[in-house]
Short mmCIF file of C-alpha atoms in Angstrom, two decimals:
data_model
loop_
_atom_site.label_atom_id
_atom_site.label_comp_id
_atom_site.label_asym_id
_atom_site.label_seq_id
_atom_site.Cartn_x
_atom_site.Cartn_y
_atom_site.Cartn_z
CA MET A 1 -105.30 16.68 -75.06
CA PRO A 2 -104.74 13.08 -74.01
CA LEU A 3 -107.36 10.71 -75.32
CA PRO A 4 -109.98 9.48 -72.81
CA VAL A 5 -109.12 6.11 -71.29
CA PHE A 6 -110.73 3.41 -69.16
CA LEU A 7 -108.74 2.56 -66.03
CA LEU A 8 -109.64 -0.86 -64.65
CA GLY A 9 -108.93 -2.17 -61.16
CA ARG A 10 -110.14 -4.95 -58.86
CA THR A 11 -112.73 -2.94 -56.96
CA VAL A 12 -113.23 0.07 -59.21
CA ARG A 13 -113.15 1.16 -62.81
CA LEU A 14 -112.81 4.72 -64.02
CA GLU A 15 -114.86 5.42 -67.15
CA PRO A 16 -114.56 8.56 -69.29
CA LEU A 17 -117.28 10.86 -67.97
CA ALA A 18 -120.27 11.16 -70.31
CA GLU A 19 -123.84 12.43 -70.36
CA ARG A 20 -125.07 8.87 -69.83
CA HIS A 21 -123.67 9.06 -66.27
CA ILE A 22 -125.81 12.04 -65.22
CA GLU A 23 -128.72 10.24 -63.56
CA ALA A 24 -126.51 7.72 -61.78
CA LEU A 25 -124.19 10.47 -60.53
CA ALA A 26 -127.17 12.47 -59.24
CA ALA A 27 -128.39 9.41 -57.35
CA ALA A 28 -124.93 8.78 -55.88
CA ALA A 29 -124.59 12.38 -54.71
CA ALA A 30 -128.04 12.30 -53.07
CA GLU A 31 -127.37 9.35 -50.72
CA ASP A 32 -126.02 11.33 -47.78
CA ARG A 33 -124.55 14.79 -48.26
CA SER A 34 -123.28 15.30 -44.73
CA SER A 35 -119.64 14.70 -45.72
CA TYR A 36 -119.60 17.32 -48.50
CA ALA A 37 -119.07 20.44 -46.39
CA PHE A 38 -115.77 21.24 -48.12
CA THR A 39 -116.31 19.40 -51.39
CA PRO A 40 -118.22 20.73 -54.43
CA VAL A 41 -120.70 17.96 -55.28
CA PRO A 42 -123.75 18.54 -57.53
CA HIS A 43 -127.19 18.25 -55.96
CA GLY A 44 -130.06 17.10 -58.16
CA THR A 45 -130.31 16.05 -61.80
CA GLU A 46 -130.16 19.56 -63.27
CA ALA A 47 -127.10 20.51 -61.24
CA THR A 48 -125.45 17.21 -62.18
CA ALA A 49 -126.15 17.84 -65.87
CA ARG A 50 -124.39 21.22 -65.55
CA TYR A 51 -121.56 19.57 -63.64
CA VAL A 52 -121.02 17.02 -66.41
CA ALA A 53 -121.34 19.67 -69.14
CA ASP A 54 -118.71 21.83 -67.44
CA ALA A 55 -116.38 18.85 -67.04
CA LEU A 56 -116.75 17.89 -70.70
CA ALA A 57 -116.16 21.50 -71.77
CA ALA A 58 -112.92 21.50 -69.76
CA GLN A 59 -111.99 18.23 -71.49
CA GLU A 60 -112.76 19.69 -74.91
CA ALA A 61 -110.55 22.68 -74.09
CA GLY A 62 -107.71 20.35 -73.10
CA ARG A 63 -107.75 21.35 -69.44
CA ALA A 64 -109.10 18.15 -67.86
CA LEU A 65 -109.75 14.44 -68.27
CA PRO A 66 -112.82 13.58 -66.14
CA PHE A 67 -114.02 10.13 -65.04
CA ALA A 68 -117.08 8.50 -63.58
CA THR A 69 -116.07 6.27 -60.67
CA VAL A 70 -117.79 2.89 -60.98
CA ARG A 71 -117.87 0.03 -58.45
CA ALA A 72 -116.53 -3.02 -60.26
CA SER A 73 -118.65 -5.59 -58.44
CA ASP A 74 -122.00 -4.37 -59.77
CA GLY A 75 -121.38 -1.46 -62.14
CA LEU A 76 -122.85 1.13 -59.75
CA VAL A 77 -121.68 4.70 -60.36
CA VAL A 78 -120.39 5.97 -57.01
CA GLY A 79 -118.75 9.29 -57.79
CA SER A 80 -116.37 11.20 -60.01
CA THR A 81 -112.74 12.30 -60.25
CA ARG A 82 -110.50 13.84 -62.88
CA PHE A 83 -107.08 14.84 -64.10
CA CYS A 84 -107.02 18.63 -64.28
CA ASP A 85 -104.53 21.43 -64.93
CA LEU A 86 -102.83 19.37 -67.62
CA ASP A 87 -99.51 21.14 -68.31
CA TYR A 88 -97.10 20.78 -71.22
CA TRP A 89 -93.47 21.82 -71.12
CA GLN A 90 -92.51 21.36 -74.78
CA GLY A 91 -91.47 24.26 -76.99
CA PRO A 92 -89.70 27.48 -76.05
CA VAL A 93 -89.47 28.62 -72.45
CA ILE A 94 -92.14 31.19 -71.63
CA TRP A 95 -92.07 33.78 -68.86
CA PRO A 96 -93.83 34.20 -66.56
CA PRO A 97 -94.46 30.44 -66.37
CA ALA A 98 -98.08 29.38 -66.78
CA PRO A 99 -99.96 26.22 -67.76
CA ARG A 100 -99.77 25.82 -71.51
CA GLY A 101 -101.33 23.65 -74.15
CA PRO A 102 -99.52 21.03 -76.19
CA VAL A 103 -97.25 21.74 -79.13
CA GLY A 104 -98.29 19.83 -82.25
CA ASP A 105 -101.17 17.37 -82.58
CA PRO A 106 -103.41 17.80 -79.50
CA LEU A 107 -104.81 14.28 -79.92
CA ALA A 108 -101.32 12.88 -79.43
CA ALA A 109 -100.49 15.15 -76.50
CA ILE A 110 -98.78 13.78 -73.42
CA PRO A 111 -98.72 16.11 -70.40
CA ASP A 112 -95.59 16.74 -68.36
CA ALA A 113 -97.49 17.50 -65.15
CA THR A 114 -101.07 17.24 -63.95
CA GLU A 115 -103.32 17.53 -60.92
CA ILE A 116 -105.82 15.03 -59.54
CA GLY A 117 -108.90 16.72 -58.15
CA ALA A 118 -112.68 17.22 -58.19
CA THR A 119 -112.96 13.87 -56.40
CA TRP A 120 -116.08 12.83 -54.52
CA LEU A 121 -117.68 9.54 -53.55
CA SER A 122 -121.17 8.52 -52.54
CA ALA A 123 -121.78 7.75 -48.88
CA ARG A 124 -121.90 3.98 -49.50
CA ALA A 125 -118.54 4.03 -51.32
CA GLN A 126 -116.66 5.98 -48.68
CA GLY A 127 -114.39 3.86 -46.52
CA THR A 128 -114.53 0.85 -48.85
CA GLY A 129 -111.08 1.15 -50.42
CA ILE A 130 -112.46 2.40 -53.75
CA ASN A 131 -110.75 5.77 -53.32
CA THR A 132 -107.37 4.16 -52.68
CA GLU A 133 -107.46 1.95 -55.76
CA ALA A 134 -108.87 4.72 -57.96
CA LYS A 135 -105.95 6.96 -57.02
CA LEU A 136 -103.52 4.09 -57.60
CA LEU A 137 -104.93 3.66 -61.12
CA MET A 138 -104.71 7.38 -61.88
CA LEU A 139 -101.23 7.83 -60.47
CA ARG A 140 -99.97 4.74 -62.28
CA HIS A 141 -101.39 6.06 -65.55
CA ALA A 142 -99.91 9.52 -65.02
CA PHE A 143 -96.41 8.34 -64.09
CA GLU A 144 -96.09 5.11 -66.09
CA THR A 145 -98.13 5.79 -69.25
CA TRP A 146 -97.78 9.54 -69.64
CA GLY A 147 -94.44 9.78 -67.86
CA VAL A 148 -95.29 12.99 -66.00
CA ARG A 149 -92.78 14.66 -63.71
CA ARG A 150 -95.29 15.72 -61.05
CA VAL A 151 -98.84 15.00 -59.90
CA SER A 152 -100.39 17.66 -57.68
CA MET A 153 -103.34 17.54 -55.29
CA ARG A 154 -104.98 20.14 -53.07
CA ALA A 155 -107.59 20.45 -50.35
CA ASP A 156 -109.29 23.06 -48.22
CA ALA A 157 -106.81 23.51 -45.36
CA ARG A 158 -109.65 22.95 -42.87
CA ASN A 159 -110.55 19.58 -44.38
CA GLY A 160 -108.57 17.23 -42.17
CA ARG A 161 -110.21 14.12 -43.65
CA SER A 162 -109.20 14.96 -47.20
CA ARG A 163 -105.72 16.03 -46.18
CA ALA A 164 -105.17 12.76 -44.32
CA ALA A 165 -106.39 10.80 -47.37
CA ILE A 166 -103.99 12.70 -49.64
CA GLU A 167 -101.08 12.11 -47.28
CA ARG A 168 -101.85 8.38 -47.19
CA LEU A 169 -101.29 8.37 -50.96
CA GLY A 170 -97.66 9.30 -50.30
CA ALA A 171 -98.05 12.94 -51.34
CA VAL A 172 -95.77 15.57 -49.80
CA LEU A 173 -97.19 18.77 -48.35
CA GLU A 174 -95.70 21.71 -50.26
CA GLY A 175 -97.36 24.33 -48.08
CA VAL A 176 -100.60 26.14 -47.34
CA HIS A 177 -101.63 29.21 -49.32
CA ARG A 178 -103.17 31.32 -46.60
CA ALA A 179 -106.41 33.21 -47.34
CA HIS A 180 -106.24 31.64 -50.79
CA THR A 181 -109.88 31.67 -51.91
CA ARG A 182 -113.47 31.37 -50.70
CA GLY A 183 -114.70 28.02 -49.47
CA LEU A 184 -118.09 26.46 -50.15
CA ASP A 185 -119.31 27.98 -46.88
CA GLY A 186 -118.45 31.47 -48.11
CA LEU A 187 -115.57 31.92 -45.68
CA VAL A 188 -112.08 32.77 -46.85
CA ARG A 189 -110.02 29.60 -46.67
CA GLY A 190 -106.46 28.43 -46.97
CA THR A 191 -105.55 25.73 -49.49
CA ALA A 192 -103.10 22.91 -48.73
CA PHE A 193 -101.03 21.92 -51.76
CA TYR A 194 -99.46 18.47 -52.14
CA SER A 195 -97.45 16.69 -54.82
CA ILE A 196 -95.79 13.42 -55.79
CA LEU A 197 -92.71 13.62 -58.03
CA ASP A 198 -91.66 10.97 -60.52
CA GLU A 199 -88.67 9.93 -58.39
CA GLU A 200 -91.00 9.51 -55.40
CA TRP A 201 -93.52 7.39 -57.29
CA PRO A 202 -91.92 3.91 -56.80
CA ALA A 203 -92.08 4.23 -53.01
CA ALA A 204 -95.56 5.75 -53.11
CA ARG A 205 -96.75 2.99 -55.45
CA ALA A 206 -95.48 0.24 -53.16
CA GLN A 207 -97.26 1.84 -50.22
CA LEU A 208 -100.48 2.29 -52.18
CA GLU A 209 -100.46 -1.27 -53.48
CA ARG A 210 -100.07 -2.66 -49.97
CA ARG A 211 -103.03 -0.61 -48.80
CA ALA A 212 -105.19 -1.29 -51.85
CA PHE A 213 -104.67 -5.05 -51.96
CA THR A 214 -104.42 -5.95 -48.26
CA PRO A 215 -107.90 -6.82 -46.92
CA ARG A 216 -109.49 -4.02 -44.94
CA VAL A 217 -106.38 -1.89 -44.65
CA ALA A 218 -108.53 0.46 -46.71
CA ALA A 219 -110.73 0.87 -43.64
CA GLU A 220 -108.30 3.63 -42.68
CA ASP A 221 -109.93 5.65 -45.46
CA SER A 222 -113.05 6.30 -43.43
CA ARG A 223 -115.10 8.65 -45.60
CA PRO A 224 -112.17 9.76 -47.76
CA LEU A 225 -112.66 12.70 -50.10
CA ILE A 226 -109.96 14.40 -52.13
CA SER A 227 -110.88 17.65 -53.74
CA ALA A 228 -109.98 21.27 -54.20
#
């Protein structure tokens, strides 16, 4: 699995998720939960502790690299995000194709493809541009440090806000899996799948940098949430 990293930006820093973030994450999630209809966000300290434990277990298993999202101006924890579905293409071709672990030393592993998901922000952080810069940091790390070929994202097909936020990142809609799974409301939902390929990254990066570093262009991100 790739080693945990700190990703530092102007308005946000992404810290490797740890137990020390539990109370602050619980407080962030409790501010105003009205925007979480389609997004799994823990509610309360006990639920947040389970949320963090599950994320760290996925990291230990090599399936994810989770972060706490921290506002740079004052160090306030405002949410969480992660790399998930880390996929490795080294070694012999397998069929049918399926996500696979690394060949060789797992601590030196570099994924060939990944997904960004499990993203949520506190009410006060939504619409501030934090989401835009956080995704810029993650995409830059995936494409320019790891050298991945593809970064995927997904959202409940009914979640227009999240889908618009994903599309503003420069991601391309691959399609909607109809009747794909159950949503948080218990109803069967479709899932919209998006991706950015390595050859598309330079154009997407230029677009993201303009939005992240131009004052208040990030206001377009009114209450942005990106999540499965």
